[in-house]
Every structure is written in C-alpha cells, then in structure tokens.
Amino acid sequence: VGDGAYLPLEDLDNVLQFAGTATWTKGIHNFKFGASLIHRNTLNAQDNYGIGVLSEFNALTLQANLANFLQGNIDEVMRQNDLYPPHYLTYESGEFAQDDMHINKHLTVNAGVRYDILTPFAEAGNHISDFNPDTAQMMVASSSNRTAGVVTQYTNVAPRLGFEYDLGRGLVLRGGFGMSYYPGKYT
C-alpha cells in the first residue's frame, strides 16, 4: 500500500556551454584549434519512498495475509526523505589542436591532442561526503573543501591519430586511435 517508489521526482539540469573553433590552412596542413567550457548546475531530488509505503510479508496464504493486513498487522513501514536534495555544481573545460595533413591525393593523416579539466562535483550547500580508503577517513565538504576531498585531475591529455586512404572506385579505408575523458557520475 502506498505510492510508487522514487516519487516525487525533481530533476533539473541547467547547462551553460561556450565553445569556439578556429581553422587555418597552409600548404598540405589544415590546422584546427578550439576550446570549450561547460558549467553544470544539477538538482536531483528523488527519494526511494518519499510518500511512504507499508507492506505485509507473511509466509501464510493470501487469505491470511489479507486478514493480517485488515487487523493492522504490518511487517514493514518505510519512508525515506532527503533532508537536503543534492544540488551539484561542476565545470568542464577542454582545449584541442589538430592537423589534417593531405600527404597526397590518396592519403590524409590526422594528428591531434585534447586536454580536459573535469572538476569534481561540489554541492551548493556543502552537503556531500566521500570515503577515502587510503586514509580510512570520511571526508565532509566545507567552505574550504567543497568537493569532500575529491581532487581535480590535471593529467587528462588525450592524443588522437588517424588516417584516410582513397582506394579508388568510391572505396575509402579509414582508421584511427583516440583517447577520451568523461566526468564521473555525480551520485
């Protein structure tokens, strides 16, 4: 008896994104440079049993279960509410440079690199914590430590290398390698 789980749900995502790219062609080279900045402002309020639920899990027959229920013999009553619905904030910045080299009429080689800084999530009211297994400590966010000890990684260098070879008769052989970095989930 009760409403469905995970209700009510309030999920608001405000994302501001700025990006720009420039291209410069010289000889066999086609250079591309760019940068982007994303600011995520996310509110996710969803309780497992926000309205409440009660249940009767008796191993007897359905008739006995109904009788127990009507007599008020309830095995489980649950209600869960977040005291502070999480309101997450983060930034993602990225820069890249790439060169498409047209070696001859059949072969093009692409080489590039991207650098991303993905900040860990902070919570607007500092209502987050994290467990550090290295020190066996619970880290709690504060005004001086908004990410509960999770640090920003500055090593996200992502190389890219690719090629395109025109085999003729409408056939093109392509191949490549690239690394990518994505922000972690915010739960």
mmCIF file with all atom_site columns, C-alpha atoms in Angstrom:
data_model
loop_
_atom_site.group_PDB
_atom_site.id
_atom_site.type_symbol
_atom_site.label_atom_id
_atom_site.label_alt_id
_atom_site.label_comp_id
_atom_site.label_asym_id
_atom_site.label_entity_id
_atom_site.label_seq_id
_atom_site.pdbx_PDB_ins_code
_atom_site.Cartn_x
_atom_site.Cartn_y
_atom_site.Cartn_z
_atom_site.occupancy
_atom_site.B_iso_or_equiv
_atom_site.pdbx_formal_charge
_atom_site.auth_seq_id
_atom_site.auth_comp_id
_atom_site.auth_asym_id
_atom_site.auth_atom_id
_atom_site.pdbx_PDB_model_num
ATOM 1   C CA . VAL A 1 1   ? 0.000  0.000   0.000   1.00 0.00 ? 1   VAL A CA 1
ATOM 2   C CA . GLY A 1 2   ? 1.359  3.433   -0.836  1.00 0.00 ? 2   GLY A CA 1
ATOM 3   C CA . ASP A 1 3   ? 2.563  5.302   -3.849  1.00 0.00 ? 3   ASP A CA 1
ATOM 4   C CA . GLY A 1 4   ? 5.210  4.106   -6.270  1.00 0.00 ? 4   GLY A CA 1
ATOM 5   C CA . ALA A 1 5   ? 8.873  4.218   -5.333  1.00 0.00 ? 5   ALA A CA 1
ATOM 6   C CA . TYR A 1 6   ? 11.147 7.087   -6.320  1.00 0.00 ? 6   TYR A CA 1
ATOM 7   C CA . LEU A 1 7   ? 8.423  9.726   -6.149  1.00 0.00 ? 7   LEU A CA 1
ATOM 8   C CA . PRO A 1 8   ? 8.273  12.686  -6.121  1.00 0.00 ? 8   PRO A CA 1
ATOM 9   C CA . LEU A 1 9   ? 10.966 13.379  -8.686  1.00 0.00 ? 9   LEU A CA 1
ATOM 10  C CA . GLU A 1 10  ? 12.529 16.754  -9.333  1.00 0.00 ? 10  GLU A CA 1
ATOM 11  C CA . ASP A 1 11  ? 15.354 16.643  -11.857 1.00 0.00 ? 11  ASP A CA 1
ATOM 12  C CA . LEU A 1 12  ? 16.623 19.989  -13.138 1.00 0.00 ? 12  LEU A CA 1
ATOM 13  C CA . ASP A 1 13  ? 19.701 20.302  -15.327 1.00 0.00 ? 13  ASP A CA 1
ATOM 14  C CA . ASN A 1 14  ? 20.980 23.758  -16.219 1.00 0.00 ? 14  ASN A CA 1
ATOM 15  C CA . VAL A 1 15  ? 23.979 23.592  -18.510 1.00 0.00 ? 15  VAL A CA 1
ATOM 16  C CA . LEU A 1 16  ? 25.866 26.590  -19.856 1.00 0.00 ? 16  LEU A CA 1
ATOM 17  C CA . GLN A 1 17  ? 28.257 25.760  -22.674 1.00 0.00 ? 17  GLN A CA 1
ATOM 18  C CA . PHE A 1 18  ? 30.669 28.015  -24.527 1.00 0.00 ? 18  PHE A CA 1
ATOM 19  C CA . ALA A 1 19  ? 32.826 26.763  -27.395 1.00 0.00 ? 19  ALA A CA 1
ATOM 20  C CA . GLY A 1 20  ? 34.895 28.132  -30.220 1.00 0.00 ? 20  GLY A CA 1
ATOM 21  C CA . THR A 1 21  ? 36.990 26.721  -33.057 1.00 0.00 ? 21  THR A CA 1
ATOM 22  C CA . ALA A 1 22  ? 39.442 28.284  -35.490 1.00 0.00 ? 22  ALA A CA 1
ATOM 23  C CA . THR A 1 23  ? 40.798 26.752  -38.702 1.00 0.00 ? 23  THR A CA 1
ATOM 24  C CA . TRP A 1 24  ? 43.982 27.709  -40.554 1.00 0.00 ? 24  TRP A CA 1
ATOM 25  C CA . THR A 1 25  ? 45.046 26.104  -43.848 1.00 0.00 ? 25  THR A CA 1
ATOM 26  C CA . LYS A 1 26  ? 48.636 26.315  -45.086 1.00 0.00 ? 26  LYS A CA 1
ATOM 27  C CA . GLY A 1 27  ? 50.061 24.041  -47.772 1.00 0.00 ? 27  GLY A CA 1
ATOM 28  C CA . ILE A 1 28  ? 49.208 20.402  -47.072 1.00 0.00 ? 28  ILE A CA 1
ATOM 29  C CA . HIS A 1 29  ? 48.118 21.267  -43.498 1.00 0.00 ? 29  HIS A CA 1
ATOM 30  C CA . ASN A 1 30  ? 44.651 22.068  -42.204 1.00 0.00 ? 30  ASN A CA 1
ATOM 31  C CA . PHE A 1 31  ? 45.075 23.146  -38.563 1.00 0.00 ? 31  PHE A CA 1
ATOM 32  C CA . LYS A 1 32  ? 42.135 23.306  -36.160 1.00 0.00 ? 32  LYS A CA 1
ATOM 33  C CA . PHE A 1 33  ? 42.258 24.798  -32.671 1.00 0.00 ? 33  PHE A CA 1
ATOM 34  C CA . GLY A 1 34  ? 39.456 25.077  -30.176 1.00 0.00 ? 34  GLY A CA 1
ATOM 35  C CA . ALA A 1 35  ? 38.313 25.397  -26.611 1.00 0.00 ? 35  ALA A CA 1
ATOM 36  C CA . SER A 1 36  ? 35.141 24.833  -24.643 1.00 0.00 ? 36  SER A CA 1
ATOM 37  C CA . LEU A 1 37  ? 33.783 25.482  -21.167 1.00 0.00 ? 37  LEU A CA 1
ATOM 38  C CA . ILE A 1 38  ? 30.753 23.751  -19.667 1.00 0.00 ? 38  ILE A CA 1
ATOM 39  C CA . HIS A 1 39  ? 29.157 24.671  -16.337 1.00 0.00 ? 39  HIS A CA 1
ATOM 40  C CA . ARG A 1 40  ? 26.710 22.107  -14.977 1.00 0.00 ? 40  ARG A CA 1
ATOM 41  C CA . ASN A 1 41  ? 24.177 23.055  -12.318 1.00 0.00 ? 41  ASN A CA 1
ATOM 42  C CA . THR A 1 42  ? 22.112 19.992  -11.442 1.00 0.00 ? 42  THR A CA 1
ATOM 43  C CA . LEU A 1 43  ? 19.362 19.496  -8.869  1.00 0.00 ? 43  LEU A CA 1
ATOM 44  C CA . ASN A 1 44  ? 18.224 15.925  -8.356  1.00 0.00 ? 44  ASN A CA 1
ATOM 45  C CA . ALA A 1 45  ? 15.585 15.365  -5.689  1.00 0.00 ? 45  ALA A CA 1
ATOM 46  C CA . GLN A 1 46  ? 14.283 11.821  -5.687  1.00 0.00 ? 46  GLN A CA 1
ATOM 47  C CA . ASP A 1 47  ? 13.508 9.736   -2.626  1.00 0.00 ? 47  ASP A CA 1
ATOM 48  C CA . ASN A 1 48  ? 13.102 5.966   -2.661  1.00 0.00 ? 48  ASN A CA 1
ATOM 49  C CA . TYR A 1 49  ? 9.930  6.132   -0.603  1.00 0.00 ? 49  TYR A CA 1
ATOM 50  C CA . GLY A 1 50  ? 9.196  9.835   -0.159  1.00 0.00 ? 50  GLY A CA 1
ATOM 51  C CA . ILE A 1 51  ? 5.457  9.370   0.337   1.00 0.00 ? 51  ILE A CA 1
ATOM 52  C CA . GLY A 1 52  ? 5.838  6.165   2.336   1.00 0.00 ? 52  GLY A CA 1
ATOM 53  C CA . VAL A 1 53  ? 4.959  2.524   1.869   1.00 0.00 ? 53  VAL A CA 1
ATOM 54  C CA . LEU A 1 54  ? 3.697  -0.220  4.125   1.00 0.00 ? 54  LEU A CA 1
ATOM 55  C CA . SER A 1 55  ? 3.703  -3.899  3.361   1.00 0.00 ? 55  SER A CA 1
ATOM 56  C CA . GLU A 1 56  ? 2.759  -7.212  4.877   1.00 0.00 ? 56  GLU A CA 1
ATOM 57  C CA . PHE A 1 57  ? 5.170  -10.039 4.048   1.00 0.00 ? 57  PHE A CA 1
ATOM 58  C CA . ASN A 1 58  ? 3.728  -13.035 5.789   1.00 0.00 ? 58  ASN A CA 1
ATOM 59  C CA . ALA A 1 59  ? 4.543  -16.529 4.559   1.00 0.00 ? 59  ALA A CA 1
ATOM 60  C CA . LEU A 1 60  ? 0.941  -17.646 5.080   1.00 0.00 ? 60  LEU A CA 1
ATOM 61  C CA . THR A 1 61  ? -1.695 -17.864 2.388   1.00 0.00 ? 61  THR A CA 1
ATOM 62  C CA . LEU A 1 62  ? -3.170 -14.832 0.623   1.00 0.00 ? 62  LEU A CA 1
ATOM 63  C CA . GLN A 1 63  ? -6.298 -15.100 2.803   1.00 0.00 ? 63  GLN A CA 1
ATOM 64  C CA . ALA A 1 64  ? -4.201 -14.998 5.986   1.00 0.00 ? 64  ALA A CA 1
ATOM 65  C CA . ASN A 1 65  ? -2.177 -12.085 4.587   1.00 0.00 ? 65  ASN A CA 1
ATOM 66  C CA . LEU A 1 66  ? -5.357 -10.148 3.884   1.00 0.00 ? 66  LEU A CA 1
ATOM 67  C CA . ALA A 1 67  ? -6.637 -10.928 7.380   1.00 0.00 ? 67  ALA A CA 1
ATOM 68  C CA . ASN A 1 68  ? -3.368 -9.757  8.938   1.00 0.00 ? 68  ASN A CA 1
ATOM 69  C CA . PHE A 1 69  ? -3.471 -6.587  6.859   1.00 0.00 ? 69  PHE A CA 1
ATOM 70  C CA . LEU A 1 70  ? -7.082 -5.790  7.867   1.00 0.00 ? 70  LEU A CA 1
ATOM 71  C CA . GLN A 1 71  ? -6.163 -6.333  11.530  1.00 0.00 ? 71  GLN A CA 1
ATOM 72  C CA . GLY A 1 72  ? -3.295 -3.847  11.197  1.00 0.00 ? 72  GLY A CA 1
ATOM 73  C CA . ASN A 1 73  ? -0.531 -6.456  11.466  1.00 0.00 ? 73  ASN A CA 1
ATOM 74  C CA . ILE A 1 74  ? 2.016  -4.781  9.203   1.00 0.00 ? 74  ILE A CA 1
ATOM 75  C CA . ASP A 1 75  ? 5.527  -6.210  8.828   1.00 0.00 ? 75  ASP A CA 1
ATOM 76  C CA . GLU A 1 76  ? 7.200  -3.191  7.291   1.00 0.00 ? 76  GLU A CA 1
ATOM 77  C CA . VAL A 1 77  ? 6.667  0.545   7.107   1.00 0.00 ? 77  VAL A CA 1
ATOM 78  C CA . MET A 1 78  ? 9.146  2.649   5.129   1.00 0.00 ? 78  MET A CA 1
ATOM 79  C CA . ARG A 1 79  ? 9.621  6.298   4.387   1.00 0.00 ? 79  ARG A CA 1
ATOM 80  C CA . GLN A 1 80  ? 12.736 7.986   3.134   1.00 0.00 ? 80  GLN A CA 1
ATOM 81  C CA . ASN A 1 81  ? 13.291 11.676  2.555   1.00 0.00 ? 81  ASN A CA 1
ATOM 82  C CA . ASP A 1 82  ? 16.456 13.553  1.710   1.00 0.00 ? 82  ASP A CA 1
ATOM 83  C CA . LEU A 1 83  ? 16.976 16.326  4.219   1.00 0.00 ? 83  LEU A CA 1
ATOM 84  C CA . TYR A 1 84  ? 18.937 18.227  1.595   1.00 0.00 ? 84  TYR A CA 1
ATOM 85  C CA . PRO A 1 85  ? 18.213 17.343  -2.045  1.00 0.00 ? 85  PRO A CA 1
ATOM 86  C CA . PRO A 1 86  ? 21.585 17.367  -3.814  1.00 0.00 ? 86  PRO A CA 1
ATOM 87  C CA . HIS A 1 87  ? 22.305 20.444  -5.906  1.00 0.00 ? 87  HIS A CA 1
ATOM 88  C CA . TYR A 1 88  ? 25.533 19.686  -7.781  1.00 0.00 ? 88  TYR A CA 1
ATOM 89  C CA . LEU A 1 89  ? 27.906 22.122  -9.481  1.00 0.00 ? 89  LEU A CA 1
ATOM 90  C CA . THR A 1 90  ? 30.824 21.326  -11.782 1.00 0.00 ? 90  THR A CA 1
ATOM 91  C CA . TYR A 1 91  ? 32.948 22.723  -14.596 1.00 0.00 ? 91  TYR A CA 1
ATOM 92  C CA . GLU A 1 92  ? 34.421 21.011  -17.642 1.00 0.00 ? 92  GLU A CA 1
ATOM 93  C CA . SER A 1 93  ? 36.975 22.771  -19.807 1.00 0.00 ? 93  SER A CA 1
ATOM 94  C CA . GLY A 1 94  ? 38.735 21.416  -22.852 1.00 0.00 ? 94  GLY A CA 1
ATOM 95  C CA . GLU A 1 95  ? 41.207 22.605  -25.438 1.00 0.00 ? 95  GLU A CA 1
ATOM 96  C CA . PHE A 1 96  ? 42.339 20.870  -28.604 1.00 0.00 ? 96  PHE A CA 1
ATOM 97  C CA . ALA A 1 97  ? 44.691 21.189  -31.559 1.00 0.00 ? 97  ALA A CA 1
ATOM 98  C CA . GLN A 1 98  ? 44.556 19.040  -34.683 1.00 0.00 ? 98  GLN A CA 1
ATOM 99  C CA . ASP A 1 99  ? 46.305 18.875  -38.032 1.00 0.00 ? 99  ASP A CA 1
ATOM 100 C CA . ASP A 1 100 ? 44.810 17.169  -41.090 1.00 0.00 ? 100 ASP A CA 1
ATOM 101 C CA . MET A 1 101 ? 47.792 16.617  -43.391 1.00 0.00 ? 101 MET A CA 1
ATOM 102 C CA . HIS A 1 102 ? 46.925 15.887  -47.027 1.00 0.00 ? 102 HIS A CA 1
ATOM 103 C CA . ILE A 1 103 ? 50.077 13.909  -47.877 1.00 0.00 ? 103 ILE A CA 1
ATOM 104 C CA . ASN A 1 104 ? 48.987 13.201  -51.465 1.00 0.00 ? 104 ASN A CA 1
ATOM 105 C CA . LYS A 1 105 ? 45.732 12.792  -53.406 1.00 0.00 ? 105 LYS A CA 1
ATOM 106 C CA . HIS A 1 106 ? 45.138 9.389   -51.786 1.00 0.00 ? 106 HIS A CA 1
ATOM 107 C CA . LEU A 1 107 ? 46.393 9.791   -48.182 1.00 0.00 ? 107 LEU A CA 1
ATOM 108 C CA . THR A 1 108 ? 45.336 12.125  -45.378 1.00 0.00 ? 108 THR A CA 1
ATOM 109 C CA . VAL A 1 109 ? 46.808 11.792  -41.873 1.00 0.00 ? 109 VAL A CA 1
ATOM 110 C CA . ASN A 1 110 ? 45.140 13.311  -38.811 1.00 0.00 ? 110 ASN A CA 1
ATOM 111 C CA . ALA A 1 111 ? 47.126 14.064  -35.644 1.00 0.00 ? 111 ALA A CA 1
ATOM 112 C CA . GLY A 1 112 ? 45.865 15.928  -32.641 1.00 0.00 ? 112 GLY A CA 1
ATOM 113 C CA . VAL A 1 113 ? 45.683 16.273  -28.909 1.00 0.00 ? 113 VAL A CA 1
ATOM 114 C CA . ARG A 1 114 ? 42.957 17.303  -26.477 1.00 0.00 ? 114 ARG A CA 1
ATOM 115 C CA . TYR A 1 115 ? 43.344 18.440  -22.877 1.00 0.00 ? 115 TYR A CA 1
ATOM 116 C CA . ASP A 1 116 ? 40.394 18.287  -20.470 1.00 0.00 ? 116 ASP A CA 1
ATOM 117 C CA . ILE A 1 117 ? 39.949 19.539  -16.921 1.00 0.00 ? 117 ILE A CA 1
ATOM 118 C CA . LEU A 1 118 ? 36.888 17.982  -15.311 1.00 0.00 ? 118 LEU A CA 1
ATOM 119 C CA . THR A 1 119 ? 36.278 19.344  -11.826 1.00 0.00 ? 119 THR A CA 1
ATOM 120 C CA . PRO A 1 120 ? 34.736 17.012  -9.254  1.00 0.00 ? 120 PRO A CA 1
ATOM 121 C CA . PHE A 1 121 ? 31.204 17.767  -8.172  1.00 0.00 ? 121 PHE A CA 1
ATOM 122 C CA . ALA A 1 122 ? 30.603 20.236  -5.394  1.00 0.00 ? 122 ALA A CA 1
ATOM 123 C CA . GLU A 1 123 ? 27.244 20.607  -3.700  1.00 0.00 ? 123 GLU A CA 1
ATOM 124 C CA . ALA A 1 124 ? 25.692 24.074  -3.372  1.00 0.00 ? 124 ALA A CA 1
ATOM 125 C CA . GLY A 1 125 ? 25.178 23.735  0.403   1.00 0.00 ? 125 GLY A CA 1
ATOM 126 C CA . ASN A 1 126 ? 28.280 21.557  1.025   1.00 0.00 ? 126 ASN A CA 1
ATOM 127 C CA . HIS A 1 127 ? 26.012 18.585  1.827   1.00 0.00 ? 127 HIS A CA 1
ATOM 128 C CA . ILE A 1 128 ? 28.231 15.844  0.412   1.00 0.00 ? 128 ILE A CA 1
ATOM 129 C CA . SER A 1 129 ? 30.793 13.454  1.791   1.00 0.00 ? 129 SER A CA 1
ATOM 130 C CA . ASP A 1 130 ? 33.219 10.888  0.468   1.00 0.00 ? 130 ASP A CA 1
ATOM 131 C CA . PHE A 1 131 ? 35.130 7.979   1.973   1.00 0.00 ? 131 PHE A CA 1
ATOM 132 C CA . ASN A 1 132 ? 38.891 7.896   1.399   1.00 0.00 ? 132 ASN A CA 1
ATOM 133 C CA . PRO A 1 133 ? 40.004 4.230   1.552   1.00 0.00 ? 133 PRO A CA 1
ATOM 134 C CA . ASP A 1 134 ? 43.691 5.212   1.670   1.00 0.00 ? 134 ASP A CA 1
ATOM 135 C CA . THR A 1 135 ? 43.278 7.027   4.981   1.00 0.00 ? 135 THR A CA 1
ATOM 136 C CA . ALA A 1 136 ? 40.073 5.283   6.162   1.00 0.00 ? 136 ALA A CA 1
ATOM 137 C CA . GLN A 1 137 ? 38.545 8.725   6.702   1.00 0.00 ? 137 GLN A CA 1
ATOM 138 C CA . MET A 1 138 ? 35.142 10.137  5.893   1.00 0.00 ? 138 MET A CA 1
ATOM 139 C CA . MET A 1 139 ? 35.669 13.453  4.110   1.00 0.00 ? 139 MET A CA 1
ATOM 140 C CA . VAL A 1 140 ? 32.902 16.009  4.588   1.00 0.00 ? 140 VAL A CA 1
ATOM 141 C CA . ALA A 1 141 ? 32.514 19.051  2.352   1.00 0.00 ? 141 ALA A CA 1
ATOM 142 C CA . SER A 1 142 ? 33.028 22.504  3.835   1.00 0.00 ? 142 SER A CA 1
ATOM 143 C CA . SER A 1 143 ? 33.523 26.044  2.576   1.00 0.00 ? 143 SER A CA 1
ATOM 144 C CA . SER A 1 144 ? 37.262 25.329  2.266   1.00 0.00 ? 144 SER A CA 1
ATOM 145 C CA . ASN A 1 145 ? 36.813 21.814  0.820   1.00 0.00 ? 145 ASN A CA 1
ATOM 146 C CA . ARG A 1 146 ? 33.703 21.942  -1.393  1.00 0.00 ? 146 ARG A CA 1
ATOM 147 C CA . THR A 1 147 ? 34.373 18.573  -3.104  1.00 0.00 ? 147 THR A CA 1
ATOM 148 C CA . ALA A 1 148 ? 34.774 16.487  0.088   1.00 0.00 ? 148 ALA A CA 1
ATOM 149 C CA . GLY A 1 149 ? 38.410 15.733  -0.660  1.00 0.00 ? 149 GLY A CA 1
ATOM 150 C CA . VAL A 1 150 ? 37.960 14.678  -4.287  1.00 0.00 ? 150 VAL A CA 1
ATOM 151 C CA . VAL A 1 151 ? 40.688 16.482  -6.239  1.00 0.00 ? 151 VAL A CA 1
ATOM 152 C CA . THR A 1 152 ? 40.710 17.780  -9.787  1.00 0.00 ? 152 THR A CA 1
ATOM 153 C CA . GLN A 1 153 ? 42.835 15.734  -12.191 1.00 0.00 ? 153 GLN A CA 1
ATOM 154 C CA . TYR A 1 154 ? 45.123 17.778  -14.400 1.00 0.00 ? 154 TYR A CA 1
ATOM 155 C CA . THR A 1 155 ? 46.544 14.837  -16.378 1.00 0.00 ? 155 THR A CA 1
ATOM 156 C CA . ASN A 1 156 ? 43.741 14.308  -18.912 1.00 0.00 ? 156 ASN A CA 1
ATOM 157 C CA . VAL A 1 157 ? 45.835 14.563  -22.087 1.00 0.00 ? 157 VAL A CA 1
ATOM 158 C CA . ALA A 1 158 ? 44.106 12.723  -24.921 1.00 0.00 ? 158 ALA A CA 1
ATOM 159 C CA . PRO A 1 159 ? 46.068 12.067  -28.135 1.00 0.00 ? 159 PRO A CA 1
ATOM 160 C CA . ARG A 1 160 ? 44.395 11.286  -31.462 1.00 0.00 ? 160 ARG A CA 1
ATOM 161 C CA . LEU A 1 161 ? 45.873 9.764   -34.598 1.00 0.00 ? 161 LEU A CA 1
ATOM 162 C CA . GLY A 1 162 ? 44.082 8.707   -37.744 1.00 0.00 ? 162 GLY A CA 1
ATOM 163 C CA . PHE A 1 163 ? 44.346 8.213   -41.472 1.00 0.00 ? 163 PHE A CA 1
ATOM 164 C CA . GLU A 1 164 ? 42.199 8.124   -44.563 1.00 0.00 ? 164 GLU A CA 1
ATOM 165 C CA . TYR A 1 165 ? 43.314 6.384   -47.758 1.00 0.00 ? 165 TYR A CA 1
ATOM 166 C CA . ASP A 1 166 ? 41.369 6.635   -51.007 1.00 0.00 ? 166 ASP A CA 1
ATOM 167 C CA . LEU A 1 167 ? 41.496 3.208   -52.682 1.00 0.00 ? 167 LEU A CA 1
ATOM 168 C CA . GLY A 1 168 ? 39.647 4.441   -55.787 1.00 0.00 ? 168 GLY A CA 1
ATOM 169 C CA . ARG A 1 169 ? 36.280 3.369   -57.221 1.00 0.00 ? 169 ARG A CA 1
ATOM 170 C CA . GLY A 1 170 ? 34.482 5.027   -54.284 1.00 0.00 ? 170 GLY A CA 1
ATOM 171 C CA . LEU A 1 171 ? 36.270 2.984   -51.617 1.00 0.00 ? 171 LEU A CA 1
ATOM 172 C CA . VAL A 1 172 ? 37.989 4.701   -48.702 1.00 0.00 ? 172 VAL A CA 1
ATOM 173 C CA . LEU A 1 173 ? 39.957 2.994   -45.934 1.00 0.00 ? 173 LEU A CA 1
ATOM 174 C CA . ARG A 1 174 ? 39.876 4.813   -42.592 1.00 0.00 ? 174 ARG A CA 1
ATOM 175 C CA . GLY A 1 175 ? 41.423 4.051   -39.233 1.00 0.00 ? 175 GLY A CA 1
ATOM 176 C CA . GLY A 1 176 ? 42.344 5.840   -36.075 1.00 0.00 ? 176 GLY A CA 1
ATOM 177 C CA . PHE A 1 177 ? 43.013 5.910   -32.378 1.00 0.00 ? 177 PHE A CA 1
ATOM 178 C CA . GLY A 1 178 ? 41.868 8.384   -29.770 1.00 0.00 ? 178 GLY A CA 1
ATOM 179 C CA . MET A 1 179 ? 41.527 8.714   -26.025 1.00 0.00 ? 179 MET A CA 1
ATOM 180 C CA . SER A 1 180 ? 38.650 10.499  -24.282 1.00 0.00 ? 180 SER A CA 1
ATOM 181 C CA . TYR A 1 181 ? 37.902 11.575  -20.731 1.00 0.00 ? 181 TYR A CA 1
ATOM 182 C CA . TYR A 1 182 ? 34.426 11.967  -19.283 1.00 0.00 ? 182 TYR A CA 1
ATOM 183 C CA . PRO A 1 183 ? 33.223 13.367  -15.969 1.00 0.00 ? 183 PRO A CA 1
ATOM 184 C CA . GLY A 1 184 ? 32.331 10.835  -13.302 1.00 0.00 ? 184 GLY A CA 1
ATOM 185 C CA . LYS A 1 185 ? 28.762 10.294  -12.257 1.00 0.00 ? 185 LYS A CA 1
ATOM 186 C CA . TYR A 1 186 ? 27.534 12.567  -9.519  1.00 0.00 ? 186 TYR A CA 1
ATOM 187 C CA . THR A 1 187 ? 25.979 10.028  -7.183  1.00 0.00 ? 187 THR A CA 1
#
